[in-house]
Coordinates of C-alpha atoms and ligand atoms in Angstrom, one line a residue:
X649 CA 24.8 25.8 -11.3
X650 CA 23.2 23.4 -14.1
X651 CA 22.5 20.1 -13.3
X652 CA 23.4 17.3 -15.7
X653 CA 20.8 14.6 -16.1
X654 CA 21.2 11.2 -17.0
X655 CA 18.2 9.0 -17.2
X656 CA 17.7 5.4 -16.3
X657 CA 17.2 3.2 -19.2
X658 CA 15.2 0.8 -17.2
X659 CA 12.7 1.2 -14.4
X660 CA 11.8 -1.0 -11.2
X661 CA 8.7 0.7 -10.6
X662 CA 6.8 -2.3 -11.7
X663 CA 8.2 -4.5 -8.7
X664 CA 6.3 -2.1 -6.4
X665 CA 3.2 -3.1 -4.7
X666 CA 1.5 0.5 -4.1
X667 CA -1.3 -1.1 -2.3
X668 CA 1.1 -2.4 0.5
X669 CA 3.7 0.1 1.0
X670 CA 6.1 -0.2 3.9
X671 CA 7.8 2.9 5.4
X672 CA 11.3 3.4 3.7
X673 CA 12.2 0.3 2.0
X674 CA 11.9 1.0 -1.7
X675 CA 13.6 3.8 -3.7
X676 CA 13.1 5.2 -7.0
X677 CA 14.9 4.9 -10.4
X678 CA 17.0 8.1 -9.9
X679 CA 19.4 9.8 -7.6
X680 CA 20.7 13.6 -7.4
X681 CA 24.5 13.9 -6.6
X682 CA 26.9 16.7 -5.9
X683 CA 30.7 16.8 -4.5
X684 CA 32.2 19.3 -2.4
X685 CA 36.1 19.8 -2.5
X686 CA 38.4 23.0 -2.9
X687 CA 36.1 25.0 -1.1
X688 CA 33.1 24.6 -3.8
X689 CA 30.3 22.1 -4.7
X690 CA 31.1 20.4 -8.2
X691 CA 29.0 18.6 -10.7
X692 CA 25.4 18.6 -9.8
X693 CA 23.9 15.5 -11.5
X694 CA 20.6 13.4 -11.7
X695 CA 21.7 9.9 -12.5
X696 CA 20.2 6.4 -12.2
X697 CA 19.8 5.3 -8.6
X698 CA 23.3 3.5 -7.8
X699 CA 25.0 2.2 -4.6
X700 CA 27.7 4.6 -3.2
X701 CA 31.2 3.0 -2.7
X702 CA 33.7 4.5 -0.1
X703 CA 37.0 4.0 1.8
X704 CA 36.9 2.6 5.2
X705 CA 38.5 5.9 6.2
X706 CA 35.6 7.9 5.4
X707 CA 35.2 10.7 8.0
X708 CA 31.5 10.7 8.4
X709 CA 31.5 6.7 9.4
X710 CA 33.9 7.7 12.3
X711 CA 33.2 11.1 13.5
X712 CA 29.6 11.4 12.4
X713 CA 29.7 14.4 10.2
X714 CA 26.5 13.4 8.8
X715 CA 23.1 15.4 8.4
X716 CA 20.0 15.0 6.5
X717 CA 16.5 16.0 5.8
X718 CA 13.0 14.3 5.4
X719 CA 10.7 15.8 2.9
X720 CA 7.6 14.5 1.1
X721 CA 6.0 15.1 -2.5
X722 CA 2.6 14.2 -3.3
X723 CA 0.7 14.5 -6.5
X724 CA -2.8 16.5 -7.0
X725 CA -5.8 15.2 -9.3
X726 CA -4.4 17.0 -12.4
X727 CA -1.3 14.8 -12.0
X728 CA 0.9 17.6 -10.9
X729 CA 3.5 16.6 -8.6
X730 CA 3.8 19.0 -5.3
X731 CA 6.4 19.7 -3.0
X732 CA 5.8 20.7 0.5
X733 CA 7.7 23.8 1.8
X734 CA 10.9 23.0 0.1
X735 CA 13.0 26.3 1.0
X736 CA 12.1 25.7 4.8
X737 CA 13.8 22.2 4.5
X738 CA 16.8 23.6 2.4
X739 CA 17.3 26.1 5.0
X740 CA 17.0 23.8 8.1
X741 CA 19.7 21.8 6.0
X742 CA 22.2 24.5 6.3
X743 CA 21.3 25.2 10.1
X744 CA 22.1 21.6 10.6
X745 CA 25.2 21.9 8.6
X746 CA 26.9 25.0 10.2
X747 CA 26.3 23.3 13.8
X748 CA 28.2 20.2 12.3
X749 CA 31.0 22.2 10.8
X750 CA 30.1 21.3 7.3
X751 CA 29.4 23.7 4.1
X752 CA 26.3 25.1 3.4
X753 CA 24.4 23.6 0.2
X754 CA 22.8 26.3 -2.1
X755 CA 19.3 26.8 -1.4
X756 CA 18.3 27.2 -4.8
X757 CA 20.1 24.3 -6.0
X758 CA 18.7 22.3 -3.3
X759 CA 15.4 23.1 -4.4
X760 CA 16.2 22.9 -8.4
X761 CA 17.8 19.2 -7.8
X762 CA 14.8 17.9 -5.6
X763 CA 12.1 19.7 -8.0
X764 CA 14.0 18.0 -11.0
X765 CA 14.4 14.6 -9.3
X766 CA 10.7 14.5 -8.1
X767 CA 9.6 15.5 -11.8
X768 CA 11.5 12.7 -13.5
X769 CA 10.5 10.1 -10.9
X770 CA 7.0 11.5 -10.9
X771 CA 5.5 8.1 -11.7
X772 CA 6.5 7.0 -8.2
X773 CA 4.6 9.2 -6.3
X774 CA 1.9 7.3 -4.7
X775 CA -1.6 8.3 -5.2
X776 CA -3.2 6.2 -2.0
X777 CA -4.2 8.1 1.3
X778 CA -1.5 8.4 3.7
X779 CA 1.0 7.3 1.3
X780 CA 3.6 9.7 -0.2
X781 CA 7.2 9.8 -2.3
X782 CA 9.4 10.6 0.8
X783 CA 12.5 12.6 0.0
X784 CA 16.0 12.1 1.7
X785 CA 18.5 14.9 1.2
X786 CA 21.6 13.7 2.8
X787 CA 25.4 15.4 3.3
X788 CA 28.2 13.4 4.4
X789 CA 31.9 14.0 5.2
X790 CA 33.9 12.0 2.7
X791 CA 37.9 12.7 3.5
X792 CA 39.8 9.7 4.3
X793 CA 41.7 10.4 7.6
X794 CA 42.3 9.0 11.1
X795 CA 42.4 12.3 12.7
X796 CA 39.4 14.3 14.3
X797 CA 38.7 17.4 12.2
X798 CA 36.2 19.0 10.0
X799 CA 36.4 17.1 6.5
X800 CA 37.5 18.9 3.8
X801 CA 35.3 17.4 1.3
X802 CA 31.6 16.2 1.2
X803 CA 28.9 14.4 -0.8
X804 CA 25.6 15.7 -1.2
X805 CA 22.8 13.5 -2.4
X806 CA 19.0 13.4 -2.7
X807 CA 17.2 9.9 -3.0
X808 CA 13.4 9.3 -2.8
X809 CA 11.0 6.5 -2.2
X810 CA 7.4 5.6 -2.0
X811 CA 6.1 5.4 1.4
X812 CA 3.2 4.2 3.4
X813 CA 2.5 5.7 7.0
X814 CA 5.4 5.8 9.4
X815 CA 3.1 4.7 12.4
X816 CA -0.2 2.6 11.2
X817 CA -1.8 2.9 14.9
X818 CA -1.6 5.5 17.8
X819 CA 1.7 5.5 19.6
X820 CA 2.5 4.4 23.2
X821 CA 5.4 6.8 24.5
X822 CA 7.8 6.2 27.3
X823 CA 8.8 9.6 29.2
X824 CA 12.4 8.4 29.5
X825 CA 14.2 9.8 33.1
X826 CA 17.5 7.9 32.9
X827 CA 18.8 9.0 29.2
X828 CA 18.6 12.3 27.4
X829 CA 18.6 13.2 24.0
X830 CA 19.7 16.7 23.8
X831 CA 21.5 19.3 26.3
X832 CA 21.7 22.8 25.8
X833 CA 24.4 23.6 23.9
X834 CA 24.5 20.2 22.1
X835 CA 23.3 19.4 18.8
X836 CA 19.6 18.7 19.4
X837 CA 18.3 21.3 17.1
X838 CA 20.5 19.9 14.2
X839 CA 19.0 17.0 12.1
X840 CA 22.5 15.2 12.7
X841 CA 22.6 11.4 12.3
X842 CA 24.2 10.9 15.7
X843 CA 20.9 12.5 17.4
X844 CA 19.2 9.5 15.9
X845 CA 22.0 6.9 17.0
X846 CA 22.0 7.8 20.5
X847 CA 18.5 7.2 20.8
X848 CA 18.4 4.1 19.5
X849 CA 19.6 1.8 22.9
X850 CA 17.1 4.0 25.3
X851 CA 14.5 3.7 22.4
X852 CA 15.1 -0.3 22.3
X853 CA 14.5 -0.5 26.0
X854 CA 11.0 1.3 26.0
X855 CA 10.2 -0.9 23.1
X856 CA 11.1 -3.8 25.3
X857 CA 8.5 -2.7 27.7
X858 CA 5.8 -2.3 25.2
X859 CA 6.1 1.2 24.3
X860 CA 6.8 2.5 20.8
X861 CA 8.9 5.5 21.1
X862 CA 10.4 7.8 23.7
X863 CA 8.9 11.0 25.3
X864 CA 12.2 12.8 25.7
X865 CA 12.7 15.2 28.7
X866 CA 15.5 17.8 29.4
X867 CA 19.0 16.9 30.3
X868 CA 19.1 18.7 33.7
X869 CA 16.1 17.8 35.6
X870 CA 14.1 15.3 33.7
X871 CA 11.1 17.8 33.8
X872 CA 10.5 19.8 31.1
X873 CA 9.2 17.7 27.9
X874 CA 11.4 18.1 24.6
X875 CA 10.3 16.0 21.9
X876 CA 9.6 12.3 20.8
X877 CA 11.8 9.9 18.9
X878 CA 11.0 11.1 15.5
X879 CA 8.5 13.9 16.1
X880 CA 7.7 16.9 17.8
X881 CA 4.9 16.7 20.4
X882 CA 1.9 18.6 21.1
X883 CA -0.6 18.2 23.9
X884 CA -4.3 19.6 24.2
X885 CA -4.9 20.7 27.8
X886 CA -8.4 22.3 28.6
X887 CA -8.7 23.4 25.0
X888 CA -5.6 24.9 24.7
X889 CA -2.8 23.4 22.3
X890 CA 0.5 23.4 23.8
X891 CA 4.0 22.3 22.5
X892 CA 7.6 22.9 23.9
X893 CA 9.4 25.9 22.4
X894 CA 12.5 25.8 19.9
X895 CA 15.1 26.1 22.7
X896 CA 17.9 24.8 21.1
X897 CA 17.3 21.0 22.0
X898 CA 14.5 20.1 19.9
X899 CA 14.5 20.0 16.1
X900 CA 12.4 23.0 14.6
X901 CA 10.2 20.6 12.7
X902 CA 8.3 21.9 9.6
X903 CA 5.1 19.9 10.7
X904 CA 5.3 21.6 14.1
X905 CA 5.2 25.0 12.4
X906 CA 2.3 24.2 10.1
X907 CA 0.3 23.0 12.9
X908 CA 1.2 26.0 15.0
X909 CA 0.3 28.3 12.0
X910 CA -3.0 26.4 11.0
X911 CA -4.1 26.8 14.6
X912 CA -3.3 30.4 15.1
X913 CA -4.9 31.4 11.7
X914 CA -7.9 29.9 12.6
X915 CA -7.8 31.9 16.4
X916 CA -7.6 28.6 18.3
X917 CA -5.5 29.1 21.7
X918 CA -2.1 27.7 21.1
X919 CA 0.9 27.8 23.6
X920 CA 4.6 27.5 22.9
X921 CA 6.2 27.1 26.2
X922 CA 8.2 24.7 28.5
X923 CA 5.5 22.3 29.6
X924 CA 6.5 19.8 32.5
X925 CA 5.7 16.2 32.3
X926 CA 4.0 16.8 35.9
X927 CA 1.5 19.3 34.3
X928 CA 0.6 16.2 31.9
X929 CA 0.4 14.1 34.9
X930 CA -2.0 16.8 36.9
X931 CA -3.9 17.2 33.5
X932 CA -4.5 13.5 33.3
X933 CA -5.5 13.1 36.6
X934 CA -8.2 16.1 37.0
X935 CA -9.4 14.9 33.3
X936 CA -8.2 18.0 31.2
X937 CA -5.7 16.0 29.1
X938 CA -7.5 15.9 26.1
X939 CA -5.1 14.6 23.4
X940 CA -1.6 14.3 22.7
X941 CA -0.2 13.9 19.3
X942 CA 3.4 13.8 17.5
X943 CA 4.1 15.9 14.1
X944 CA 6.5 15.3 11.7
X945 CA 7.2 14.7 8.1
X946 CA 7.2 10.9 8.2
X947 CA 4.7 10.7 10.9
X948 CA 2.4 13.4 9.8
X949 CA 0.3 13.7 12.9
X950 CA 0.2 10.7 15.2
X951 CA -2.1 10.4 18.1
X952 CA -0.7 9.3 21.0
X953 CA -2.2 6.3 22.9
X954 CA -0.7 6.2 26.2
X955 CA 2.4 8.1 28.0
X956 CA 4.1 5.7 30.3
X957 CA 6.1 7.9 33.2
X958 CA 7.8 6.3 36.2
X959 CA 5.5 3.4 37.7
X960 CA 2.2 4.8 35.9
X961 CA 0.6 4.5 32.4
X962 CA -1.5 7.5 31.4
X963 CA -4.2 6.2 28.8
X964 CA -5.6 9.1 26.6
X965 CA -9.1 9.4 25.5
X966 CA -10.2 7.4 22.5
X967 CA -9.0 9.0 19.1
X968 CA -12.8 9.4 18.0
X969 CA -12.5 12.3 20.7
X970 CA -9.3 14.0 19.3
X971 CA -10.8 17.2 17.5
X972 CA -7.5 19.2 17.3
X973 CA -5.1 16.3 16.3
X974 CA -7.4 14.9 13.9
X975 CA -8.3 18.5 12.4
X976 CA -4.8 19.5 11.7
X977 CA -3.8 16.2 10.1
X978 CA -6.9 16.6 7.6
X979 CA -5.6 20.0 6.6
X980 CA -2.1 19.0 6.2
X981 CA -3.3 15.7 4.3
X982 CA -5.6 17.6 2.3
X983 CA -2.8 20.4 1.4
X984 CA -0.6 17.7 -0.1
X985 CA -3.8 16.2 -1.8
X986 CA -4.3 19.6 -3.3
X987 CA -7.9 19.4 -2.1
X988 CA -7.5 22.3 0.7
X989 CA -6.8 25.6 -0.3
X990 CA -3.1 26.7 0.4
X991 CA -3.8 30.2 2.0
X992 CA -0.1 29.8 3.3
X993 CA 1.9 29.3 0.1
X994 CA 3.4 25.9 1.4
X995 CA 2.7 23.8 -1.6
X996 CA 5.0 24.2 -4.6
X997 CA 4.0 22.6 -7.5
X998 CA 6.7 21.2 -9.7
X999 CA 6.6 22.8 -13.2
X1000 CA 7.7 21.5 -16.2
X1001 CA 9.3 24.9 -17.3
X1002 CA 11.6 24.4 -14.5
X1003 CA 13.2 21.6 -16.5
X1004 CA 13.3 22.9 -19.7
X1005 CA 13.9 26.6 -18.7
Ligands
LIG1369 C1 10.8 12.8 9.1 O1 10.1 12.9 9.8 O2 11.2 13.0 7.9 C2 12.5 12.2 9.6 O3 13.2 12.4 9.2 C3 12.3 11.3 10.9 C4 12.8 9.9 10.7 C5 13.0 9.2 12.0 C6 11.9 9.2 9.9

């Protein structure tokens, strides 16, 4: 499908302080939009960034058919915009869509749309270390209806904005033993808006106790570690990097997958298994808990400072001793900056030919 492009006659870029970018408050000059009705996607287009209007009956607002992706674009020293694993994000969006009874969005159109959008707004890609152009593909149900059923119409849009780091210091996690994020058979693997809504209240309680985010445990026994509020989680115990497996209750994180690939390709010991909070407590007691870190597009790799669990707070070794987390972060940052050789084929340069071809 051809994408119609209408460029903005003006730009807001001069209003942005690129040296002091907060996360997620500034949006670029353009947006991609496409609508679904009569069983098909229609009218893909890039337009000047604008607000959406909607009726109070919009089904996404009532029954939560709303999914999204989080991606980043960077720019190399030659000024070429770079996307990071766009096909994998396009595919994951459709995994979420299937679970939420929403239509799939054509994966080639997804990649084409965001390539063109990033190309048009490439001046907005920050060059500062730790910054990037954050990309938010989103799909919402748009039928106007009181009843509960899958909507027949949807809106898909992609908008972007320059961002600084999501976490500016190592995070304090609270291992949650009252509330749950996801149970087997639920929607935990989907990037569905409701998953985040349900986490806000328990996360607020943890923040009131002085923690930044939750460390979710399984819904049945509060024993097996799942993920953190905005990230997948990794532990380094006795030299082995461990992360919970993709069991249907956690997000299939793109950064998580990169970290596993990077470490495996270098022959470092890595295990995906259902690690328990008790193992983490024991490792902390016997001095073998070397690192814990979160991984996600927004968070990249964020070291964990402490983990609160029941009546204890486990403080991890200083960041200066964290070899694995620091190393994988440097590889991912280097790939994004174009300074580390991409032997995995994850970086997709945005080519001008794609636009004119
Ligand atoms: C991302 O890492 O891109 C996400 O979507 C997480 C979000 C909570 C910022």
